[in-house]
Coordinates of C-alpha atoms in Angstrom, one line a residue:
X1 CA 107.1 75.7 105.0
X2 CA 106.2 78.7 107.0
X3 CA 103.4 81.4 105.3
X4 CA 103.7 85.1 105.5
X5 CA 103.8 86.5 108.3
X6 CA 100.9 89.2 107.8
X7 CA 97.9 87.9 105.7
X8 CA 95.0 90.4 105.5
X9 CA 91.6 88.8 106.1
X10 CA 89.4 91.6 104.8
X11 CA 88.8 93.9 107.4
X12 CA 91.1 92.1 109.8
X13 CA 94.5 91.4 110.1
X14 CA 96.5 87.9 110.9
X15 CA 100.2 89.4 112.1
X16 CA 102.5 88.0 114.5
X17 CA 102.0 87.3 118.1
X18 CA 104.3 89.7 120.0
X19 CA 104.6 90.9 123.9
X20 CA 101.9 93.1 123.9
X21 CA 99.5 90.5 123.1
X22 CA 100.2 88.9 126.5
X23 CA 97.1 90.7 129.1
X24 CA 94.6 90.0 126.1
X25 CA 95.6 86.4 125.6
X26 CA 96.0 85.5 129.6
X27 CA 92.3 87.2 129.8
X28 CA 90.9 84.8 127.4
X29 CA 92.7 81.4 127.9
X30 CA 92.5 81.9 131.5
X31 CA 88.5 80.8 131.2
X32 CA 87.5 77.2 130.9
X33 CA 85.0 78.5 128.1
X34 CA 87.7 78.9 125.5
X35 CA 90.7 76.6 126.9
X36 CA 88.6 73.7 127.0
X37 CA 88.1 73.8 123.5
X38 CA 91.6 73.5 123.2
X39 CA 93.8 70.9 123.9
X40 CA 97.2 71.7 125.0
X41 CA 96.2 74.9 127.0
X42 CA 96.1 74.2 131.1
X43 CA 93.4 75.9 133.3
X44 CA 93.9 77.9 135.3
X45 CA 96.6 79.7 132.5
X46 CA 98.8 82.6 133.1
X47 CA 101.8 84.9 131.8
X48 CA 104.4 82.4 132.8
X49 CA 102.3 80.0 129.8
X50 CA 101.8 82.8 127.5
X51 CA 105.4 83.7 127.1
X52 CA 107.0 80.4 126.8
X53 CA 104.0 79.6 124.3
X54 CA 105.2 82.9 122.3
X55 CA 109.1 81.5 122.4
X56 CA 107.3 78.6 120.4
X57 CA 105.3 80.7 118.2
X58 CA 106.7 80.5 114.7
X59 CA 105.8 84.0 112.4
X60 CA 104.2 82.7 109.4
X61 CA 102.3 79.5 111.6
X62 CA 101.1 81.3 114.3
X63 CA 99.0 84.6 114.4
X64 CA 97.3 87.3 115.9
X65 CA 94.0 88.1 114.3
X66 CA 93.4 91.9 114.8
X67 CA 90.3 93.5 114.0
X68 CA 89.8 97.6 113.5
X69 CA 93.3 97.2 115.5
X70 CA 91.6 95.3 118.5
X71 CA 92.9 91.6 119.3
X72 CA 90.2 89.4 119.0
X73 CA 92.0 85.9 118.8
X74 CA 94.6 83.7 117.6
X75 CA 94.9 81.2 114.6
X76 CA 97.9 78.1 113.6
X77 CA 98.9 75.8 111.2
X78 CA 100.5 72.9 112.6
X79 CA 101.2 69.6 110.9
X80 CA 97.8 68.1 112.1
X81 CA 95.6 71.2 110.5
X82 CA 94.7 74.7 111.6
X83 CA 93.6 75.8 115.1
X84 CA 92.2 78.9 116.2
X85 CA 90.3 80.5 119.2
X86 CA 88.4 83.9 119.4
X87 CA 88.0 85.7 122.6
X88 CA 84.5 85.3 124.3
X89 CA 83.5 88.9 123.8
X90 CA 84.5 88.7 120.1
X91 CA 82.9 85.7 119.5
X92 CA 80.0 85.1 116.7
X93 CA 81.0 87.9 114.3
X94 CA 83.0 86.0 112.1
X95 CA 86.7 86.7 112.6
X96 CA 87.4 82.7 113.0
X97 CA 85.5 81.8 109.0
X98 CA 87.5 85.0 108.0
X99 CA 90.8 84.3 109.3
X100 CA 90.7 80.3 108.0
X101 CA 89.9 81.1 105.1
X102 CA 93.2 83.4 104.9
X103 CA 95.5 81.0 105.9
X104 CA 93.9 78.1 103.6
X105 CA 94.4 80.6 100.5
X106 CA 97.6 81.2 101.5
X107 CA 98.2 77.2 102.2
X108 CA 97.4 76.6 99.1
X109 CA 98.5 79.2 97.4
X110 CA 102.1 77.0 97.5
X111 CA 101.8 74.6 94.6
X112 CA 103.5 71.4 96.5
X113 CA 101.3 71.8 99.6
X114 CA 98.9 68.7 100.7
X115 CA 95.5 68.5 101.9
X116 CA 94.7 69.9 105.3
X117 CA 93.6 67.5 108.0
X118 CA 91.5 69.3 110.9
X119 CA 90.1 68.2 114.4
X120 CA 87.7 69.7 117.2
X121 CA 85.8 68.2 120.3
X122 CA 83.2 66.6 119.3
X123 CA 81.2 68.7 121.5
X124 CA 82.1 71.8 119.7
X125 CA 79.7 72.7 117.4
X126 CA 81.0 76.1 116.5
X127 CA 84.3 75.3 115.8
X128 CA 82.9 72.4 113.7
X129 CA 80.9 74.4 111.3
X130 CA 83.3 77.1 110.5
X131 CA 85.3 74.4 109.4
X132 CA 82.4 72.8 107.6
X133 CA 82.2 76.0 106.2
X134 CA 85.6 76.2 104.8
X135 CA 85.0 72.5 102.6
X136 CA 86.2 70.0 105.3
X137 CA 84.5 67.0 105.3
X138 CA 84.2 65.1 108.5
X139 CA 86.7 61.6 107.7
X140 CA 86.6 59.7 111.2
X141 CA 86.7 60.0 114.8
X142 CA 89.3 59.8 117.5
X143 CA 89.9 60.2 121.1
X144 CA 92.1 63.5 122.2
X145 CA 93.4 64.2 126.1
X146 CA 92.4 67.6 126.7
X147 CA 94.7 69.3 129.1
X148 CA 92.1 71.7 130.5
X149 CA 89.5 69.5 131.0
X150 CA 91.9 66.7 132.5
X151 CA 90.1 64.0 130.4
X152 CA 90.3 62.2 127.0
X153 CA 87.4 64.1 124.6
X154 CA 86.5 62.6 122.0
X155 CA 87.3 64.8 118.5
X156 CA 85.7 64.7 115.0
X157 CA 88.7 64.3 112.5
X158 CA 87.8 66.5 109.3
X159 CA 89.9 66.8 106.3
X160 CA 89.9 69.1 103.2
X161 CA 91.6 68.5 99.6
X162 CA 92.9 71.1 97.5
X163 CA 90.1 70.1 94.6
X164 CA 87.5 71.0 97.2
X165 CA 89.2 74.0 98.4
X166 CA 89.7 75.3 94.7
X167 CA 86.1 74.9 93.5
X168 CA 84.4 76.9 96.2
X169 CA 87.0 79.4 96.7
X170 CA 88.0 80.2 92.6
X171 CA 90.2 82.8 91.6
X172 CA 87.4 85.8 90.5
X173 CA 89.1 89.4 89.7
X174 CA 87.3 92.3 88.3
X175 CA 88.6 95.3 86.5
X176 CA 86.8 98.6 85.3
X177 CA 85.4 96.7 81.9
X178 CA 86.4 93.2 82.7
X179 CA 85.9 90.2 84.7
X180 CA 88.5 87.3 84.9
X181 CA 87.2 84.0 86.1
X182 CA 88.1 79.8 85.9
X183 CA 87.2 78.3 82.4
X184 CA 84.2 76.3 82.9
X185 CA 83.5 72.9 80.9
X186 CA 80.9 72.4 78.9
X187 CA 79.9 76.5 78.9
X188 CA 82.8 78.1 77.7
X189 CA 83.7 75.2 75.0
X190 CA 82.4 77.0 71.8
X191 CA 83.8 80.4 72.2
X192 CA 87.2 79.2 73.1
X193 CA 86.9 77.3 69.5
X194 CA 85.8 80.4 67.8
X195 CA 88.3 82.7 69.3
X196 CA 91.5 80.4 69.6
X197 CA 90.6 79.0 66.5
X198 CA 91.3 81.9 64.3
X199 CA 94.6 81.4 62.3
X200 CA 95.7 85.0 63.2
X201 CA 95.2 84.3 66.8
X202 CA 96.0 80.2 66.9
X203 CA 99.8 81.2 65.4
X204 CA 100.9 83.4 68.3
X205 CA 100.0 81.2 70.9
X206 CA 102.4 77.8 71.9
X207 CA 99.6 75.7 71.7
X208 CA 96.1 76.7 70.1
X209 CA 95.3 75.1 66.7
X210 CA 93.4 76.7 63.7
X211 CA 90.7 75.3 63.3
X212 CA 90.3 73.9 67.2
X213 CA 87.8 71.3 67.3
X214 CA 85.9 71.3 70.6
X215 CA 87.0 68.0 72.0
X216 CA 91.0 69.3 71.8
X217 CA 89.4 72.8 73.6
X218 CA 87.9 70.6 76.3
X219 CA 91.0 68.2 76.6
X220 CA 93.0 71.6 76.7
X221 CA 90.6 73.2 79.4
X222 CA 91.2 70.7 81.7
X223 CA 95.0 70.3 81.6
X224 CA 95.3 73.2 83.4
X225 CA 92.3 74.2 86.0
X226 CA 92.5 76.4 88.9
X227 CA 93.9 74.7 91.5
X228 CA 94.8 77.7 93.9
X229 CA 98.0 78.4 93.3
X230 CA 100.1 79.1 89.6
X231 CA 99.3 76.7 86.8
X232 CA 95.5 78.3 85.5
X233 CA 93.7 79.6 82.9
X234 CA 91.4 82.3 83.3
X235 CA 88.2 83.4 81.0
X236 CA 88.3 86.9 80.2
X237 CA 84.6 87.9 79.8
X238 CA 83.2 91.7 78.8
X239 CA 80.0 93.0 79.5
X240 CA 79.1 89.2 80.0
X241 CA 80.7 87.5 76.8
X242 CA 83.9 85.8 76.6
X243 CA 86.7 87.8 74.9
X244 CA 89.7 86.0 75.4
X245 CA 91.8 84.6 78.1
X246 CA 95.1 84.8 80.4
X247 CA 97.0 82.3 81.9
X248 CA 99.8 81.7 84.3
X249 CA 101.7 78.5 84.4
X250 CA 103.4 77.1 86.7
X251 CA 106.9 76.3 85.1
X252 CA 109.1 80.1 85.1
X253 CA 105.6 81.5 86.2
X254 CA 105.1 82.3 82.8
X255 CA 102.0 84.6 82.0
X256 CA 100.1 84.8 78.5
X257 CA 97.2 85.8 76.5
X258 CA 94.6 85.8 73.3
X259 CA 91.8 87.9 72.5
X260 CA 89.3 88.3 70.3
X261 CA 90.5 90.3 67.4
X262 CA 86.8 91.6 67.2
X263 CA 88.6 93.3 70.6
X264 CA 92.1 94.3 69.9
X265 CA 93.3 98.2 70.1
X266 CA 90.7 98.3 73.1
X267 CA 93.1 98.6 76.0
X268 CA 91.5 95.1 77.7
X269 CA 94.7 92.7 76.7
X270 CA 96.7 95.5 79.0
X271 CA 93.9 96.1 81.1
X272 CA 93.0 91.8 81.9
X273 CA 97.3 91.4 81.8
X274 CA 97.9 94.0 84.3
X275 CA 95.1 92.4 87.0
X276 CA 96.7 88.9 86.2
X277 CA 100.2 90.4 87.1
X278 CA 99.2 92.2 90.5
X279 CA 97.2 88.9 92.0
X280 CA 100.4 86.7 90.6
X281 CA 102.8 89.1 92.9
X282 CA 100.6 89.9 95.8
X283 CA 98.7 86.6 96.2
X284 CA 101.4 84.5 95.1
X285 CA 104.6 86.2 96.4
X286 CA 106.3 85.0 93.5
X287 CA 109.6 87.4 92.7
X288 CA 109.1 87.6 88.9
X289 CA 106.8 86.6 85.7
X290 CA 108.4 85.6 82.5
X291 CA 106.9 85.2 79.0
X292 CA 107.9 84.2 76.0
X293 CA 106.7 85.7 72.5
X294 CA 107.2 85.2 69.4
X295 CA 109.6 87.6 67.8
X296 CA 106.9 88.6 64.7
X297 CA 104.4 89.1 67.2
X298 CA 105.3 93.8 67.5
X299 CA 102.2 94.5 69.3
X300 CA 102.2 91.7 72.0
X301 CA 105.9 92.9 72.4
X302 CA 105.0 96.0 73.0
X303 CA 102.5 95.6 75.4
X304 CA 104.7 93.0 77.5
X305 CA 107.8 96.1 77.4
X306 CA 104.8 99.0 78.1
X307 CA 103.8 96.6 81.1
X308 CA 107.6 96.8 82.3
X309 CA 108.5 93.5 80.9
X310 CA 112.3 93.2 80.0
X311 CA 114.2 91.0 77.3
X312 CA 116.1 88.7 78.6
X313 CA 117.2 86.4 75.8
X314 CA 115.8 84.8 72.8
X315 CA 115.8 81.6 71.3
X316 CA 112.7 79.5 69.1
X317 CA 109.6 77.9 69.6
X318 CA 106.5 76.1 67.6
X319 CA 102.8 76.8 67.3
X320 CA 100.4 74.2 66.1
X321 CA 99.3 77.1 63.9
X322 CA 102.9 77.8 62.5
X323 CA 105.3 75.4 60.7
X324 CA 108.3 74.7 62.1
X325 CA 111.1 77.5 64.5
X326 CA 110.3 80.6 64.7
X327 CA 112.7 83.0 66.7
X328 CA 111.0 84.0 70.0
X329 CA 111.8 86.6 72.6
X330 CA 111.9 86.1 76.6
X331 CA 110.7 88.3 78.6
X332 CA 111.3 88.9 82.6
X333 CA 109.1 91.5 85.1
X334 CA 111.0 91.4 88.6
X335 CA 108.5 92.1 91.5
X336 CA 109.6 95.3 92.9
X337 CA 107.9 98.4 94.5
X338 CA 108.8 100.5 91.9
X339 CA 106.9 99.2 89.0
X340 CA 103.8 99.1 91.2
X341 CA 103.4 95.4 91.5
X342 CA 103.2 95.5 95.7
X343 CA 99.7 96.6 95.4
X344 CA 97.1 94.0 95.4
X345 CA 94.3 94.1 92.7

């Protein structure tokens, strides 16, 4: 499956490789310091190389990393891992960590995608540490003919699960009086118990119970960890204590949310909803967000329909906290530039 085709890397860019890019790339590949790192790229290189390379260059697998505008090197995912090169005077301020770690996010962004293998000449100890850096581990070694070099090179064989990726790279977003973050095991154990556990809260929720002991909070933490892509739960903390939290599953990309009733009429349910929605559609690029509430439930209703959310249908569901049916209401928001949702949080 192909990725965008633009991915901002902080200051830089990653956008496709086009015509233009031709003098800049020739310049660099042309000298046996960058193409033999590389090894399908033949020395001496030219513009006859370039362009039937750019007839092969997918959008969304292949890209140009600008920075401030300037080309400073190109980056791929291929089936055997990424692969990236920076131009000699651009080298050694970063563009190559920044522009991984774009296209990893983005990787994994896709719930069905695999771990990432990754390789680099064993003499390349630059190109090995920014993918050190990233989380691959170092699996194996292998032999590699290097096209430039005329000679088999030995590479180090790296690889980098999406567990590994997840933990140092978790999903962190902060608002004007809030911060969302991953649910951590032991620490945030208790408070989940005290605020999920209230009946008032526990009832309008699809799977709280009231009381919730601590060992269902921590079997119900874990079901659902960041992972990099939909299917989380996120701690919604304020001024450094936990208040509630958000989620976004993966089935329907369904959204939803308890809080503290200590913090209800506050503005933070809309306030933690709306930052969940805008990194759902701009780091996800998924089309819509559903939810489901249950029909009882006015003020979560209206903050779904003041947040643009429209009914779709309604049906029944259960709550640990309820007995049995209770009519719900669905809920869709379609991803469109005129509710606002393009912008990233």
């Amino acid at each position: 499956m192909s990725l965008s085709a633009r991915l901002n890397a902080g200051r830089r860019l990653l956008r496709p490789l086009n015509e233009q890019d031709e003098a800049a790339v020739v310049a660099s590949l042309s000298r046996i310091e960058v193409a033999g790192w590389l090894t399908s790229v033949p020395h001496p290189y030219g513009a006859g190389d370039f362009r039937d390379w750019l007839a092969m260059a997918m959008p969304g697998r292949v890209w140009a990393i600008e920075d401030a505008g300037a080309f400073v090197g190109v980056i791929a995912l291929a089936s055997d891992g990424p692969g990236y090169w920076i131009a000699p005077e651009a080298q050694g301020q970063g563009h190559a960590s920044v522009a991984l770690a774009a296209v990893l996010a983005a990787h994994f962004a896709d719930p069905e995608a695999g771990d990432l293998p990754a390789r680099c000449f064993a003499d390349n100890t630059a190109s090995a540490h920014v993918l050190e850096k990233a989380g691959f581990r170092e699996r194996g070694r292998a032999m590699k003919f290097a096209l430039a070099r005329g000679a088999e090179v030995e590479q180090r064989v790296f690889m980098l699960d999406r567990y590994t990726w997840a933990v140092r790279n978790p999903l962190v977003i902060e608002t004007p009086h809030l911060r969302l973050a991953p649910l951590e095991v032991p620490r945030d154990i208790a408070a989940l118990a005290r605020i999920g556990g209230q009946a008032v809260v526990a009832r309008n929720t699809g799977s709280l119970l009231s009381p919730w002991p601590e060992d269902v909070v921590r079997a119900w933490v874990e079901a659902l960890p960041w992972r990099g892509c939909p299917g989380f739960r996120l701690g919604v903390w304020r001024n450094g204590r936990m208040i509630g939290v958000v989620q976004l599953q993966r089935k329907a990309a369904e959204i939803g949310l308890f809080l503290d009733p200590a913090e209800w009429g506050k503005g933070y349910a809309r306030e933690a909803l709306q930052a969940l929605i805008a990194s759902a559609f701009s780091r996800f690029g998924l089309p819509s967000l559903s939810a489901t509430v249950f029909a009882d439930n006015a003020a979560s209703l209206r903050l779904m329909r003041g947040l643009g959310f429209v009914e779709t249908g309604r049906s029944e569901g259960e709550s640990p906290a309820r007995i049995g049916l209770h009519p719900t209401v669905l809920l869709r928001l379609d991803r469109t530039a005129g509710n606002g949702q393009d912008a990233a949080p």
